[in-house]
Every structure is written in C-alpha cells, then in structure tokens.
Short mmCIF file of C-alpha atoms in Angstrom, two decimals:
data_model
loop_
_atom_site.label_atom_id
_atom_site.label_comp_id
_atom_site.label_asym_id
_atom_site.label_seq_id
_atom_site.Cartn_x
_atom_site.Cartn_y
_atom_site.Cartn_z
CA UNK A 1 -30.07 13.13 -91.75
CA UNK A 2 -32.83 10.75 -90.82
CA UNK A 3 -31.82 7.75 -88.87
CA UNK A 4 -33.57 4.58 -89.88
CA UNK A 5 -34.00 1.72 -87.55
CA UNK A 6 -35.03 -1.73 -88.61
CA UNK A 7 -36.67 -3.80 -85.99
CA UNK A 8 -36.61 -7.50 -86.60
CA UNK A 9 -39.23 -9.51 -84.73
CA UNK A 10 -38.48 -13.14 -84.35
CA UNK A 11 -41.45 -15.46 -84.03
CA UNK A 12 -40.51 -18.57 -82.17
CA UNK A 13 -42.72 -21.51 -83.23
CA UNK A 14 -42.25 -24.67 -81.21
CA UNK A 15 -41.52 -27.79 -83.22
CA UNK A 16 -44.08 -30.52 -82.71
CA UNK A 17 -42.96 -34.06 -83.28
CA UNK A 18 -45.71 -36.31 -84.62
CA UNK A 19 -45.11 -39.99 -84.90
CA UNK A 20 -46.75 -43.37 -84.37
CA UNK A 21 -50.16 -43.13 -82.78
CA UNK A 22 -50.00 -39.32 -82.84
CA UNK A 23 -49.78 -39.40 -86.62
CA UNK A 24 -52.82 -41.64 -86.87
CA UNK A 25 -54.93 -39.41 -84.67
CA UNK A 26 -53.54 -36.02 -85.75
CA UNK A 27 -52.88 -36.17 -89.48
CA UNK A 28 -55.29 -38.80 -90.78
CA UNK A 29 -58.94 -37.89 -91.17
CA UNK A 30 -59.82 -41.31 -89.73
CA UNK A 31 -58.08 -43.42 -87.15
CA UNK A 32 -56.19 -46.29 -88.70
CA UNK A 33 -56.69 -49.95 -87.83
CA UNK A 34 -53.96 -52.00 -86.24
CA UNK A 35 -52.88 -53.22 -89.69
CA UNK A 36 -52.60 -49.70 -91.12
CA UNK A 37 -50.41 -46.66 -90.79
CA UNK A 38 -50.88 -43.01 -91.65
CA UNK A 39 -49.10 -42.02 -94.87
CA UNK A 40 -49.06 -38.99 -97.14
CA UNK A 41 -51.06 -39.82 -100.27
CA UNK A 42 -50.40 -36.91 -102.66
CA UNK A 43 -47.85 -34.68 -100.97
CA UNK A 44 -50.60 -32.80 -99.14
CA UNK A 45 -53.19 -35.18 -97.72
CA UNK A 46 -52.76 -38.07 -95.38
CA UNK A 47 -54.56 -41.41 -95.36
CA UNK A 48 -54.53 -44.83 -93.72
CA UNK A 49 -52.64 -47.45 -95.71
CA UNK A 50 -51.72 -51.07 -95.01
CA UNK A 51 -48.40 -51.60 -93.31
CA UNK A 52 -45.64 -53.18 -95.37
CA UNK A 53 -44.49 -55.79 -92.87
CA UNK A 54 -47.76 -57.67 -92.27
CA UNK A 55 -47.44 -61.42 -91.95
CA UNK A 56 -50.00 -62.34 -94.63
CA UNK A 57 -49.47 -65.02 -97.23
CA UNK A 58 -49.18 -63.76 -100.79
CA UNK A 59 -50.98 -66.85 -102.13
CA UNK A 60 -54.45 -66.22 -103.54
CA UNK A 61 -55.69 -69.43 -101.95
CA UNK A 62 -54.96 -68.02 -98.49
CA UNK A 63 -57.85 -65.55 -98.76
CA UNK A 64 -60.54 -66.53 -96.26
CA UNK A 65 -63.82 -64.63 -96.59
CA UNK A 66 -65.91 -63.72 -93.60
CA UNK A 67 -69.56 -64.74 -93.97
CA UNK A 68 -72.55 -63.66 -91.87
CA UNK A 69 -75.86 -65.39 -92.68
CA UNK A 70 -78.33 -63.00 -91.10
CA UNK A 71 -82.09 -63.20 -90.76
CA UNK A 72 -82.65 -60.51 -93.39
CA UNK A 73 -79.23 -59.78 -94.89
CA UNK A 74 -76.20 -61.81 -95.97
CA UNK A 75 -72.82 -60.15 -95.48
CA UNK A 76 -69.45 -61.28 -96.77
CA UNK A 77 -66.05 -59.66 -96.95
CA UNK A 78 -62.27 -59.92 -96.90
CA UNK A 79 -59.51 -58.24 -94.93
CA UNK A 80 -58.44 -55.15 -96.85
CA UNK A 81 -54.76 -55.61 -96.06
CA UNK A 82 -54.84 -59.34 -96.82
CA UNK A 83 -56.32 -58.54 -100.22
CA UNK A 84 -53.61 -56.04 -100.96
CA UNK A 85 -50.93 -58.48 -99.84
CA UNK A 86 -51.98 -60.88 -102.63
CA UNK A 87 -52.14 -58.09 -105.18
CA UNK A 88 -55.87 -57.35 -105.25
CA UNK A 89 -57.37 -53.90 -105.46
CA UNK A 90 -59.51 -53.56 -102.33
CA UNK A 91 -61.62 -50.80 -103.89
CA UNK A 92 -62.74 -53.07 -106.76
CA UNK A 93 -64.87 -55.49 -104.70
CA UNK A 94 -68.41 -56.19 -105.88
CA UNK A 95 -70.91 -59.06 -106.11
CA UNK A 96 -72.13 -60.77 -109.31
CA UNK A 97 -74.19 -57.69 -110.03
CA UNK A 98 -71.52 -55.01 -110.20
CA UNK A 99 -73.91 -52.38 -108.82
CA UNK A 100 -73.57 -54.11 -105.44
CA UNK A 101 -70.23 -52.56 -104.50
CA UNK A 102 -68.03 -53.35 -101.53
CA UNK A 103 -67.43 -50.89 -98.71
CA UNK A 104 -64.93 -50.59 -95.90
CA UNK A 105 -66.03 -51.58 -92.42
CA UNK A 106 -64.02 -51.79 -89.19
CA UNK A 107 -64.33 -55.00 -87.23
CA UNK A 108 -62.21 -55.85 -84.18
CA UNK A 109 -59.75 -53.14 -85.24
CA UNK A 110 -59.26 -54.70 -88.69
CA UNK A 111 -60.48 -52.97 -91.83
CA UNK A 112 -62.72 -55.29 -93.85
CA UNK A 113 -64.08 -54.79 -97.35
CA UNK A 114 -67.67 -56.00 -97.12
CA UNK A 115 -70.56 -56.61 -99.52
CA UNK A 116 -74.20 -57.01 -98.48
CA UNK A 117 -77.22 -58.56 -100.18
CA UNK A 118 -80.80 -59.26 -99.21
CA UNK A 119 -82.32 -62.72 -99.10
CA UNK A 120 -84.15 -62.49 -102.41
CA UNK A 121 -83.51 -64.29 -105.66
CA UNK A 122 -81.86 -62.05 -108.25
CA UNK A 123 -80.77 -59.39 -105.79
CA UNK A 124 -77.10 -58.61 -106.52
CA UNK A 125 -77.08 -61.66 -108.82
CA UNK A 126 -78.10 -64.08 -106.05
CA UNK A 127 -79.36 -67.53 -107.05
CA UNK A 128 -81.59 -69.73 -104.89
CA UNK A 129 -81.82 -73.52 -104.70
CA UNK A 130 -84.03 -75.68 -102.47
CA UNK A 131 -83.99 -79.33 -101.48
CA UNK A 132 -87.35 -79.55 -99.74
CA UNK A 133 -86.05 -78.78 -96.24
CA UNK A 134 -83.53 -75.95 -96.80
CA UNK A 135 -83.03 -73.02 -99.13
CA UNK A 136 -79.53 -71.94 -100.19
CA UNK A 137 -78.55 -68.44 -101.37
CA UNK A 138 -75.40 -68.31 -103.54
CA UNK A 139 -73.37 -65.41 -104.90
CA UNK A 140 -69.77 -64.54 -105.79
CA UNK A 141 -67.44 -61.87 -104.46
CA UNK A 142 -65.30 -60.35 -107.24
CA UNK A 143 -62.07 -58.36 -106.90
CA UNK A 144 -59.63 -57.36 -109.65
CA UNK A 145 -55.84 -57.24 -109.65
CA UNK A 146 -53.67 -54.29 -108.76
CA UNK A 147 -51.73 -52.73 -111.65
CA UNK A 148 -48.51 -50.84 -111.03
CA UNK A 149 -47.30 -49.39 -114.30
CA UNK A 150 -47.69 -52.26 -116.74
CA UNK A 151 -47.14 -54.97 -114.14
CA UNK A 152 -50.04 -57.16 -113.05
CA UNK A 153 -49.35 -58.70 -109.66
CA UNK A 154 -52.19 -61.22 -109.60
CA UNK A 155 -55.26 -62.15 -111.64
CA UNK A 156 -58.74 -61.35 -110.40
CA UNK A 157 -60.28 -63.30 -107.53
CA UNK A 158 -63.74 -64.87 -107.58
CA UNK A 159 -64.81 -66.07 -104.14
CA UNK A 160 -68.11 -67.97 -104.15
CA UNK A 161 -70.13 -68.08 -100.94
CA UNK A 162 -73.47 -69.54 -99.86
CA UNK A 163 -75.87 -69.42 -96.91
CA UNK A 164 -78.40 -72.18 -96.19
CA UNK A 165 -81.50 -71.77 -94.06
CA UNK A 166 -84.19 -74.22 -93.00
CA UNK A 167 -87.45 -73.48 -94.77
CA UNK A 168 -89.84 -71.55 -92.54
CA UNK A 169 -92.79 -69.25 -93.02
CA UNK A 170 -90.69 -66.18 -93.89
CA UNK A 171 -88.17 -67.86 -96.17
CA UNK A 172 -90.82 -69.79 -98.05
CA UNK A 173 -92.55 -66.50 -98.87
CA UNK A 174 -89.30 -65.06 -100.22
CA UNK A 175 -88.89 -67.89 -102.71
CA UNK A 176 -92.57 -68.37 -103.63
CA UNK A 177 -94.02 -66.89 -106.81
CA UNK A 178 -96.92 -64.56 -106.04
CA UNK A 179 -97.71 -65.85 -102.54
CA UNK A 180 -100.95 -64.76 -100.89
CA UNK A 181 -99.87 -62.19 -98.29
CA UNK A 182 -101.57 -59.52 -96.20
CA UNK A 183 -99.30 -56.68 -95.03
CA UNK A 184 -99.70 -53.89 -92.49
CA UNK A 185 -97.33 -51.29 -91.05
CA UNK A 186 -96.83 -51.27 -87.28
CA UNK A 187 -95.45 -48.32 -85.30
CA UNK A 188 -93.10 -49.47 -82.54
CA UNK A 189 -92.25 -46.95 -79.85
CA UNK A 190 -88.62 -45.90 -80.07
CA UNK A 191 -87.94 -48.00 -83.17
CA UNK A 192 -90.10 -46.51 -85.91
CA UNK A 193 -92.16 -48.45 -88.44
CA UNK A 194 -91.99 -52.20 -89.01
CA UNK A 195 -93.96 -54.54 -91.27
CA UNK A 196 -96.29 -57.34 -90.20
CA UNK A 197 -97.28 -60.02 -92.71
CA UNK A 198 -99.86 -62.81 -92.69
CA UNK A 199 -99.88 -65.70 -95.14
CA UNK A 200 -101.64 -69.04 -95.62
CA UNK A 201 -99.76 -72.33 -95.85
CA UNK A 202 -100.52 -75.82 -97.08
CA UNK A 203 -98.27 -77.83 -94.73
CA UNK A 204 -97.66 -77.94 -90.96
CA UNK A 205 -94.00 -76.92 -91.37
CA UNK A 206 -95.10 -73.64 -93.02
CA UNK A 207 -92.82 -74.21 -96.01
CA UNK A 208 -95.45 -74.17 -98.79
CA UNK A 209 -97.48 -70.95 -98.98
CA UNK A 210 -100.57 -70.74 -101.13
CA UNK A 211 -99.68 -68.85 -104.29
CA UNK A 212 -102.90 -68.45 -106.26
CA UNK A 213 -105.22 -65.48 -105.99
CA UNK A 214 -107.88 -67.61 -104.30
CA UNK A 215 -107.42 -70.37 -101.70
CA UNK A 216 -109.66 -73.40 -102.17
CA UNK A 217 -109.87 -75.98 -99.37
CA UNK A 218 -111.62 -79.34 -99.14
CA UNK A 219 -113.96 -79.26 -96.19
CA UNK A 220 -111.86 -81.74 -94.20
CA UNK A 221 -108.54 -79.94 -94.83
CA UNK A 222 -106.49 -77.97 -92.31
CA UNK A 223 -105.43 -74.40 -93.06
CA UNK A 224 -102.10 -73.22 -91.62
CA UNK A 225 -101.82 -69.50 -90.83
CA UNK A 226 -98.51 -67.72 -90.22
CA UNK A 227 -97.96 -64.14 -89.02
CA UNK A 228 -94.56 -62.50 -88.59
CA UNK A 229 -92.92 -59.10 -88.20
CA UNK A 230 -89.77 -58.09 -90.05
CA UNK A 231 -86.73 -55.96 -89.22
CA UNK A 232 -86.94 -55.75 -85.43
CA UNK A 233 -84.96 -57.36 -82.61
CA UNK A 234 -86.19 -60.88 -81.95
CA UNK A 235 -84.54 -61.17 -78.52
CA UNK A 236 -86.59 -58.26 -77.22
CA UNK A 237 -89.90 -58.34 -79.11
CA UNK A 238 -92.54 -60.94 -79.87
CA UNK A 239 -95.56 -61.07 -82.16
CA UNK A 240 -98.86 -61.60 -80.36
CA UNK A 241 -102.11 -62.59 -82.04
CA UNK A 242 -104.73 -60.88 -79.91
CA UNK A 243 -107.57 -62.33 -81.97
CA UNK A 244 -108.26 -64.11 -85.24
CA UNK A 245 -111.72 -64.60 -86.70
CA UNK A 246 -113.49 -65.38 -89.96
CA UNK A 247 -116.32 -63.47 -91.63
CA UNK A 248 -118.38 -64.26 -94.74
CA UNK A 249 -117.45 -60.85 -96.20
CA UNK A 250 -114.16 -58.90 -96.45
CA UNK A 251 -115.51 -56.42 -93.89
CA UNK A 252 -113.79 -56.99 -90.50
CA UNK A 253 -116.86 -55.43 -88.84
CA UNK A 254 -119.26 -57.94 -90.37
CA UNK A 255 -121.67 -58.92 -87.55
CA UNK A 256 -121.18 -62.61 -88.40
CA UNK A 257 -117.83 -63.52 -86.83
CA UNK A 258 -116.31 -66.92 -86.07
CA UNK A 259 -113.48 -66.51 -83.56
CA UNK A 260 -110.54 -68.88 -83.79
CA UNK A 261 -108.34 -66.92 -81.35
CA UNK A 262 -109.76 -64.58 -78.74
CA UNK A 263 -107.91 -62.88 -75.89
CA UNK A 264 -104.73 -64.52 -77.28
CA UNK A 265 -106.13 -68.05 -76.78
CA UNK A 266 -107.76 -70.59 -79.09
CA UNK A 267 -111.53 -70.28 -78.96
CA UNK A 268 -112.28 -73.86 -79.97
CA UNK A 269 -109.78 -76.49 -78.97
CA UNK A 270 -111.40 -79.06 -81.24
CA UNK A 271 -110.75 -77.27 -84.53
CA UNK A 272 -108.04 -74.72 -83.68
CA UNK A 273 -104.44 -75.42 -82.63
CA UNK A 274 -101.99 -72.62 -81.75
CA UNK A 275 -98.42 -73.62 -82.54
CA UNK A 276 -96.80 -70.37 -81.39
CA UNK A 277 -97.97 -67.03 -80.02
CA UNK A 278 -96.13 -64.36 -78.04
CA UNK A 279 -92.78 -66.20 -78.09
CA UNK A 280 -90.84 -64.88 -81.09
CA UNK A 281 -91.34 -62.72 -84.15
CA UNK A 282 -93.49 -65.51 -85.62
CA UNK A 283 -96.99 -66.60 -84.62
CA UNK A 284 -98.71 -69.64 -86.10
CA UNK A 285 -101.93 -71.58 -85.76
CA UNK A 286 -103.93 -74.14 -87.72
CA UNK A 287 -107.67 -74.52 -88.16
CA UNK A 288 -110.06 -76.98 -89.78
CA UNK A 289 -111.75 -73.97 -91.28
CA UNK A 290 -114.89 -75.30 -92.94
CA UNK A 291 -115.74 -77.50 -89.99
CA UNK A 292 -115.65 -74.33 -87.91
CA UNK A 293 -117.40 -71.54 -89.81
CA UNK A 294 -120.91 -72.93 -90.17
CA UNK A 295 -122.72 -73.07 -93.46
CA UNK A 296 -120.57 -70.62 -95.40
CA UNK A 297 -118.79 -71.64 -98.58
CA UNK A 298 -116.42 -68.66 -98.63
CA UNK A 299 -114.88 -66.66 -95.77
CA UNK A 300 -112.25 -64.02 -95.03
CA UNK A 301 -109.70 -64.27 -92.22
CA UNK A 302 -108.85 -61.32 -89.95
CA UNK A 303 -106.12 -61.25 -87.30
CA UNK A 304 -105.39 -58.50 -84.80
CA UNK A 305 -101.64 -58.38 -84.22
CA UNK A 306 -99.49 -56.55 -81.69
CA UNK A 307 -95.75 -56.31 -81.10
CA UNK A 308 -94.99 -57.08 -77.46
CA UNK A 309 -91.86 -55.90 -75.61
CA UNK A 310 -90.67 -58.95 -73.66
CA UNK A 311 -88.52 -56.78 -71.39
CA UNK A 312 -91.52 -54.79 -70.19
CA UNK A 313 -94.46 -57.22 -70.10
CA UNK A 314 -95.54 -60.84 -70.31
CA UNK A 315 -96.08 -61.72 -73.95
CA UNK A 316 -96.85 -65.43 -73.73
CA UNK A 317 -100.59 -65.96 -73.18
CA UNK A 318 -101.90 -68.02 -70.28
CA UNK A 319 -104.75 -70.13 -71.60
CA UNK A 320 -107.61 -70.60 -71.20
CA UNK A 321 -108.30 -66.90 -70.93
CA UNK A 322 -111.49 -65.23 -69.81
CA UNK A 323 -113.82 -64.77 -72.77
CA UNK A 324 -114.85 -61.26 -73.64
CA UNK A 325 -116.25 -59.30 -76.55
CA UNK A 326 -113.77 -58.66 -79.32
CA UNK A 327 -111.86 -55.41 -79.01
CA UNK A 328 -110.31 -54.40 -82.29
CA UNK A 329 -106.54 -54.60 -82.16
CA UNK A 330 -104.34 -51.71 -83.08
CA UNK A 331 -103.37 -53.33 -86.38
CA UNK A 332 -105.53 -55.74 -88.36
CA UNK A 333 -104.49 -58.14 -91.12
CA UNK A 334 -107.13 -59.45 -93.56
CA UNK A 335 -106.75 -62.21 -96.13
CA UNK A 336 -109.17 -64.03 -98.42
CA UNK A 337 -111.42 -65.22 -99.82
CA UNK A 338 -110.94 -68.81 -98.71
CA UNK A 339 -113.43 -71.09 -100.46
CA UNK A 340 -114.76 -74.56 -99.74
CA UNK A 341 -113.45 -76.81 -102.53
CA UNK A 342 -116.19 -77.35 -105.07
CA UNK A 343 -119.26 -75.79 -103.55
CA UNK A 344 -121.36 -78.52 -105.16
CA UNK A 345 -119.22 -81.50 -104.20
CA UNK A 346 -120.64 -84.04 -101.80
CA UNK A 347 -118.62 -82.87 -98.80
CA UNK A 348 -119.73 -79.24 -99.09
CA UNK A 349 -123.35 -80.14 -99.83
CA UNK A 350 -123.46 -82.36 -96.77
CA UNK A 351 -121.92 -79.53 -94.75
CA UNK A 352 -124.55 -77.08 -95.95
CA UNK A 353 -127.49 -79.34 -95.15
CA UNK A 354 -126.89 -79.50 -91.43
CA UNK A 355 -129.63 -81.48 -89.71
CA UNK A 356 -129.72 -83.88 -92.66
CA UNK A 357 -127.77 -87.10 -92.74
CA UNK A 358 -126.22 -87.81 -96.14
CA UNK A 359 -124.28 -90.32 -98.05
CA UNK A 360 -122.47 -89.92 -101.34
CA UNK A 361 -121.20 -92.21 -104.01
CA UNK A 362 -119.32 -91.83 -107.27
CA UNK A 363 -120.78 -93.72 -110.22
CA UNK A 364 -119.23 -93.41 -113.66
CA UNK A 365 -117.41 -90.23 -112.72
CA UNK A 366 -120.65 -88.59 -111.51
CA UNK A 367 -121.24 -87.71 -107.90
CA UNK A 368 -124.60 -88.79 -106.63
CA UNK A 369 -125.77 -87.40 -103.32
CA UNK A 370 -128.53 -89.19 -101.46
CA UNK A 371 -130.02 -87.18 -98.66
CA UNK A 372 -132.41 -88.55 -96.06
CA UNK A 373 -134.44 -86.65 -93.60
CA UNK A 374 -133.05 -86.99 -90.14
CA UNK A 375 -135.50 -86.85 -87.29
CA UNK A 376 -134.06 -84.76 -84.52
#
C-alpha cells in the first residue's frame, strides 16, 4: 500500500501598515497637497481628495480668486478644496469660451484650479476696453454646482476678473486693427526661437501705432519707432538696435543709405533721439524722417536687432561710439514705404528744391508756391 504524504508549505507574508503620509506616497499616483488625503475612488484605484475637516466657509461669497496679470498671459484660479466646500464641481471650471478649460496646478502645496488666456481681444471670450492711458482685459470664470443624487448643493458661480495695463508699444499693437508690423524670428542660444517685432507709432508714448498699409508723414513730423522681443526673460535679456537706416527702395542693400543708428548710437543728434536701447526687451527711437533722408519722397526703414544677455555682456551702449561701416546684423527688420505727405504740397516741394529759397501761400484753397533763385 502506497503511503501518501502531503506537504503543506506556508508562505509567510509580512503585513505592511500604510497610513498617513505613507498612503499619499505609496497608494496615490500623485502626492496629495496639504488639503487632500489619499482615498479609494472605485474600490480598486486610489486618488487625492479634499479632506472633510477643512476650515473653509461654505458661503459662495467667500471664494477669492487668485489673479496673475502677466506680460503675455493672464492666469486666474480658485482653490480646489475651497470650491468643493461651497458645493462647486472643481472639474467644471472654464472661461467665457467653454473651450478654455480649467486645469489643476499645485501652488505652495495647495491644489488650484486655474484657467489661462492670452492678452488678445476675443481669446477665451476676453473683452478689451481702453481709456486713453490703460487697457483692461476682462473675462469670467465659470464653475457649476455639484449634484449628489437629485440634490443641488449650490448654484453655479460666475467670478468676473480683469487686468489693466498701461498702454505701451506691445499692448497698443495687440488692440490695434491691422497695425503696420515687421516680424523676424531670432534664435537664442539655450532658449530656442523668439519673435522680434518692429512697428511705427504716431505719439511719443508709443500708444498709437500706424494701422494703414502705407505711412504718410508731413515733412516736419516726427516718426516714433518701436522694436521689441516677445516670450523671453526680461530680467536677463535686452533688445539692442545695432543699426537703423533708411533706403529709397525696399532692398536693405541699396547703396543709398541714411543711418539713424549706427554702432548702437544715434548717427545724427539733431534729428534722431534714442529713448531706449539695450536696457529691456523694448527699444525705441524717434526721427524727423524727411528732414533727414535728403530729397526722397518715399523711404523704407531697416533695423538690425540683436538679443543681448545682460548676465554675460554689457548691453547698454556707450555713446558716442566710433563710426564704422555698417555690418549687417544677424537679424534685420524692414518696414515701409513711408511717404512724405502730399508729394506736391508746399513743404515737400520746398524740401526737394534744396538750394532754392521758397515761400508758400494758400489762396482760395489753392496752394501757390513761389520759388526764387538763391545765390549760394
């Protein structure tokens, strides 16, 4: 008779106790914020959920949005757990345009539900108003109520927010209709590609860009030129105008060149004034253009621009600089044509006939130009 033996092998598995912080780091796919705890969501998976004993008011009016008015983006948001404490569904957040959805973001160990929009009218439903000195961007953060069964804890929340900025050369371009702009891509070592823009302005505060296809200037008028670079760190980098010059044709290599800025410095102090160069992400100068470019009724403007790393070199020019032949900058912006207002008006005719003294008078709506030979 065969003797059968049954061998029982006992596997001893140690019991691991998981609680508190260990739960957050071991069972949840993400670490929970200080207002959250790790809970089982469907009997299998774990997730971070708001704690039940948080000291938040349950009044809707207690919601305080966070608002960041950035140079390129506007961000707003609410505490996820505060929202849930007043009965709002934190996953329902969006701006006026519902395609601009909220997203969770951790800030100072608190989970926020944020929404982001660019500084452009219509983006995410944004509206823009101006008062002559500032522009204001307005939108609304929406969130709907939480439903448990057939019980509605609170109605939806609409939180309006706004950011105001002083009008400057960049903002005025954002709100202008069809502004005249020249654009070029600039490669910045270690950062990738950024965008440089040049535009022409009517006022010394750079708040009114020219918006027609062709700029027309009276001969005695001042033209304001602004150049800036977007989407890089302003504390570290600065825009430098290496040179700016005018030509009678759109060709930057035209042999006829009238330099306004050369070697980073103004080439003619009488007609050219540099407001800013090599200090920030904006550069600006003004020029009495048609007193400067000789007997040409129409010119094009070219500016060589560089992005300077302020941590590695001196970006602010020391003027006057030593004059030298123009060396083409790495990136060139071209804009134009810019035309003398009314080629056949008295001012432009007098400008063209250099060496002749002239006088003009208006009789019955007609302009009469009387020219006299001037003995040199």
